[in-house]
Coordinates of C-alpha atoms in Angstrom, one line a residue:
X1 CA -10.1 -82.2 13.2
X2 CA -7.7 -82.2 10.4
X3 CA -10.5 -81.7 8.0
X4 CA -12.5 -79.5 10.6
X5 CA -9.1 -77.3 10.3
X6 CA -8.0 -77.3 6.5
X7 CA -11.2 -75.4 6.0
X8 CA -10.9 -73.2 8.6
X9 CA -8.0 -72.3 7.2
X10 CA -9.3 -72.2 3.1
X11 CA -12.5 -70.4 4.3
X12 CA -10.1 -68.0 5.8
X13 CA -7.9 -67.3 3.2
X14 CA -11.3 -66.9 1.0
X15 CA -11.6 -64.2 3.4
X16 CA -8.5 -62.8 3.1
X17 CA -9.0 -62.5 -0.4
X18 CA -12.3 -60.5 -0.4
X19 CA -11.3 -58.1 2.1
X20 CA -8.1 -57.8 0.4
X21 CA -10.0 -56.7 -2.2
X22 CA -11.1 -53.1 -3.7
X23 CA -14.5 -52.9 -4.7
X24 CA -15.0 -51.7 -8.4
X25 CA -17.6 -49.0 -7.3
X26 CA -15.6 -47.6 -4.8
X27 CA -12.3 -47.4 -7.3
X28 CA -14.9 -45.6 -9.9
X29 CA -16.1 -43.3 -7.3
X30 CA -12.7 -42.8 -5.7
X31 CA -10.8 -41.6 -9.1
X32 CA -14.5 -39.4 -10.9
X33 CA -14.1 -37.5 -7.1
X34 CA -9.9 -37.1 -7.3
X35 CA -11.0 -36.2 -11.0
X36 CA -13.0 -33.8 -10.2
X37 CA -10.6 -32.3 -7.9
X38 CA -8.8 -31.6 -10.6
X39 CA -10.0 -29.7 -12.4
X40 CA -11.9 -27.8 -10.1
X41 CA -8.2 -26.8 -8.5
X42 CA -7.9 -26.1 -12.9
X43 CA -11.0 -23.9 -13.9
X44 CA -9.9 -22.1 -10.0
X45 CA -6.1 -21.4 -11.5
X46 CA -7.5 -20.3 -14.7
X47 CA -11.0 -18.4 -13.6
X48 CA -10.5 -16.9 -9.9
X49 CA -8.8 -14.1 -10.1
X50 CA -5.2 -13.5 -9.1
X51 CA -4.1 -9.9 -8.4
X52 CA -0.6 -8.8 -9.9
X53 CA 0.8 -5.7 -7.0
X54 CA 4.2 -3.5 -6.4
X55 CA 4.1 -2.0 -3.0
X56 CA 6.0 1.6 -2.3
X57 CA 6.4 4.8 -0.1
X58 CA 3.9 7.6 -1.4
X59 CA 4.1 10.8 -0.7
X60 CA 0.9 13.0 -0.7
X61 CA 1.0 16.4 -1.5
X62 CA -2.0 19.2 -2.2
X63 CA -3.0 22.1 -5.2
X64 CA -2.2 24.9 -3.7
X65 CA 0.7 23.4 -1.8
X66 CA 0.9 23.0 2.3
X67 CA 3.8 25.5 3.8
X68 CA 6.4 24.1 4.9
X69 CA 8.2 26.6 8.3
X70 CA 12.1 25.1 8.4
X71 CA 14.3 25.9 11.2
X72 CA 17.1 28.3 9.8
X73 CA 20.1 26.7 11.2
X74 CA 21.0 24.6 14.5
X75 CA 19.8 26.6 17.8
X76 CA 16.4 26.9 20.1
X77 CA 12.7 27.2 19.5
X78 CA 10.0 29.7 21.6
X79 CA 6.4 29.1 20.8
X80 CA 3.8 32.4 21.1
X81 CA 0.4 32.5 20.1
X82 CA 0.0 29.4 17.4
X83 CA -3.8 28.6 17.2
X84 CA -5.7 25.5 14.4
X85 CA -5.8 29.2 11.8
X86 CA -3.9 31.6 10.8
X87 CA -3.3 34.6 8.6
X88 CA -0.2 35.4 6.2
X89 CA 2.8 37.1 8.3
X90 CA 1.7 35.7 11.1
X91 CA 4.5 36.0 13.8
X92 CA 4.2 31.7 15.6
X93 CA 8.1 31.2 17.4
X94 CA 11.2 33.0 19.0
X95 CA 14.6 31.0 16.9
X96 CA 17.6 31.5 18.7
X97 CA 20.4 30.4 17.0
X98 CA 23.6 29.0 18.6
X99 CA 25.3 32.0 17.5
X100 CA 23.4 34.3 19.9
X101 CA 21.2 35.1 15.8
X102 CA 17.2 36.2 16.7
X103 CA 14.6 35.2 14.5
X104 CA 11.0 36.1 13.8
X105 CA 9.1 33.1 12.5
X106 CA 6.0 33.9 10.2
X107 CA 3.9 32.3 8.1
X108 CA 3.8 33.1 4.9
X109 CA 0.0 32.3 3.7
X110 CA -3.5 31.2 6.3
X111 CA -4.7 28.3 6.5
X112 CA -4.9 24.8 9.3
X113 CA -2.4 24.8 11.5
X114 CA 0.7 22.3 12.6
X115 CA 3.0 21.8 15.4
X116 CA 5.9 20.3 14.6
X117 CA 8.5 21.7 17.2
X118 CA 7.9 22.1 21.2
X119 CA 8.4 25.1 23.0
X120 CA 11.8 26.1 24.4
X121 CA 13.0 22.6 22.6
X122 CA 16.7 22.5 20.8
X123 CA 16.1 21.8 16.7
X124 CA 18.8 21.3 13.8
X125 CA 19.0 22.7 10.8
X126 CA 16.2 22.4 7.9
X127 CA 14.1 20.1 10.6
X128 CA 9.9 21.5 9.7
X129 CA 9.0 23.1 12.7
X130 CA 5.8 23.8 11.4
X131 CA 3.4 23.0 8.3
X132 CA 0.4 24.9 7.0
X133 CA -2.1 23.9 5.2
X134 CA -3.9 25.8 2.9
X135 CA -8.0 26.4 3.4
X136 CA -9.3 25.9 0.1
X137 CA -8.0 22.5 -1.4
X138 CA -8.2 22.2 -5.0
X139 CA -6.5 19.2 -5.8
X140 CA -5.3 15.9 -3.8
X141 CA -2.6 13.8 -5.6
X142 CA 0.3 11.0 -4.6
X143 CA 4.4 11.1 -6.1
X144 CA 5.8 7.7 -6.4
X145 CA 9.1 7.1 -7.8
X146 CA 9.4 3.5 -10.1
X147 CA 12.5 1.5 -10.9
X148 CA 13.2 1.4 -14.4
X149 CA 13.2 -2.1 -14.6
X150 CA 9.5 -1.9 -14.0
X151 CA 8.4 1.3 -14.7
X152 CA 7.2 -0.7 -18.1
X153 CA 4.0 -2.9 -15.8
X154 CA 2.9 1.0 -14.9
X155 CA 0.3 2.1 -17.1
X156 CA -2.6 5.0 -17.3
X157 CA -5.6 4.1 -15.6
X158 CA -4.4 0.8 -13.2
X159 CA -6.1 1.2 -9.9
X160 CA -4.3 2.2 -6.2
X161 CA -4.9 1.9 -3.1
X162 CA -2.5 4.2 -0.4
X163 CA -2.8 2.8 3.8
X164 CA -1.8 5.6 6.0
X165 CA 0.3 3.9 8.3
X166 CA -0.4 5.7 11.4
X167 CA -3.8 4.9 10.8
X168 CA -4.6 1.0 10.8
X169 CA -6.0 -0.3 7.4
X170 CA -8.5 -2.4 9.0
X171 CA -10.3 0.3 11.5
X172 CA -9.8 3.5 8.7
X173 CA -9.8 1.3 5.2
X174 CA -7.7 3.0 2.5
X175 CA -6.8 6.0 0.0
X176 CA -8.4 5.2 -3.3
X177 CA -6.5 6.2 -6.4
X178 CA -5.3 5.4 -9.8
X179 CA -2.0 6.2 -12.3
X180 CA -2.8 9.7 -13.9
X181 CA 0.5 10.6 -15.0
X182 CA 3.7 8.4 -16.1
X183 CA 6.5 11.4 -16.4
X184 CA 9.4 10.5 -19.5
X185 CA 12.3 10.9 -17.5
X186 CA 14.2 9.4 -14.7
X187 CA 14.7 11.7 -12.1
X188 CA 17.5 10.4 -9.7
X189 CA 21.0 8.2 -10.4
X190 CA 18.8 4.1 -10.3
X191 CA 16.9 5.7 -12.8
X192 CA 13.4 5.6 -10.8
X193 CA 11.0 7.9 -13.0
X194 CA 8.6 9.6 -11.5
X195 CA 4.3 8.9 -11.4
X196 CA 1.6 11.0 -9.9
X197 CA -1.8 9.0 -8.7
X198 CA -4.9 10.9 -8.4
X199 CA -7.0 10.9 -6.1
X200 CA -10.3 10.9 -6.7
X201 CA -12.0 10.4 -3.5
X202 CA -9.4 12.8 -1.8
X203 CA -8.4 11.5 1.4
X204 CA -11.5 9.8 2.1
X205 CA -11.3 5.7 3.0
X206 CA -13.4 2.8 1.8
X207 CA -14.2 3.1 4.9
X208 CA -16.2 6.1 4.7
X209 CA -13.1 8.2 7.2
X210 CA -12.3 11.6 6.2
X211 CA -8.4 11.7 6.7
X212 CA -6.6 15.2 8.0
X213 CA -4.1 15.6 5.4
X214 CA -0.5 16.3 6.6
X215 CA 1.7 16.8 4.6
X216 CA 4.6 15.4 7.0
X217 CA 2.2 12.2 7.0
X218 CA 3.8 8.7 5.5
X219 CA 1.9 6.2 3.8
X220 CA 3.0 3.4 1.1
X221 CA 0.8 3.4 -2.5
X222 CA 0.2 -0.5 -3.9
X223 CA -0.7 -0.2 -7.8
X224 CA -2.6 -3.1 -9.0
X225 CA -0.6 -4.3 -12.4
X226 CA -2.4 -7.3 -13.5
X227 CA -6.2 -8.8 -11.7
X228 CA -5.3 -12.3 -14.1
X229 CA -5.6 -15.8 -12.5
X230 CA -2.3 -17.6 -11.6
X231 CA -3.1 -20.1 -14.4
X232 CA -2.9 -17.3 -17.1
X233 CA -0.6 -15.6 -16.1
X234 CA 1.5 -18.7 -16.3
X235 CA 0.8 -18.9 -19.9
X236 CA 1.5 -15.5 -21.2
X237 CA 4.9 -15.7 -19.1
X238 CA 5.4 -18.9 -21.2
X239 CA 4.7 -17.1 -24.6
X240 CA 6.4 -14.1 -24.1
X241 CA 10.1 -16.7 -24.1

């Protein structure tokens, strides 16, 4: 019995030693797989583009410019006949100031009328009452203001995507643009410079949707500064230092 017990213990110890050893073939396969994963990650980081962008508010304009009619002072507005398309010098509203000043609000141009107030409502001085979009738009463009420390990253012909805040991009798409002009002098105390964006396809989106222009529409522009891969950009940053 003692001999059998010793034999079983010896065999058990041998089994444990065999089970506890990692077969060389599996070890080599594991090292190979890990090496391949590292190489693939490295190649991806070097070759796959990783866009670097700058996003900021953008104001959209037309040429000729749209007419903005603002309240001359605090008061009440009474709308008159306001068709979608109006002619020059057409009466749009009667304005009564808080000091009993009565003014006729007339258009100074013809085009598509956008009403930005309610009939018989109180409005504040300088508030936009009406917008008139010209009939024959020759050019459309956007303007952004870039801080001095970032203006050196902006170059002519860089691609720009514009999103209108009232139109979700997933459904309506984005507006394509390119940097067309960088103004040389700062236009504010914080050193911002004016940058112009050309909208080559007008207000037609990437989803083939045609937006109706509104001078008061809110939008943001994303400028594509670089399309280098993450690793290339990291190497460039080290070389600059």
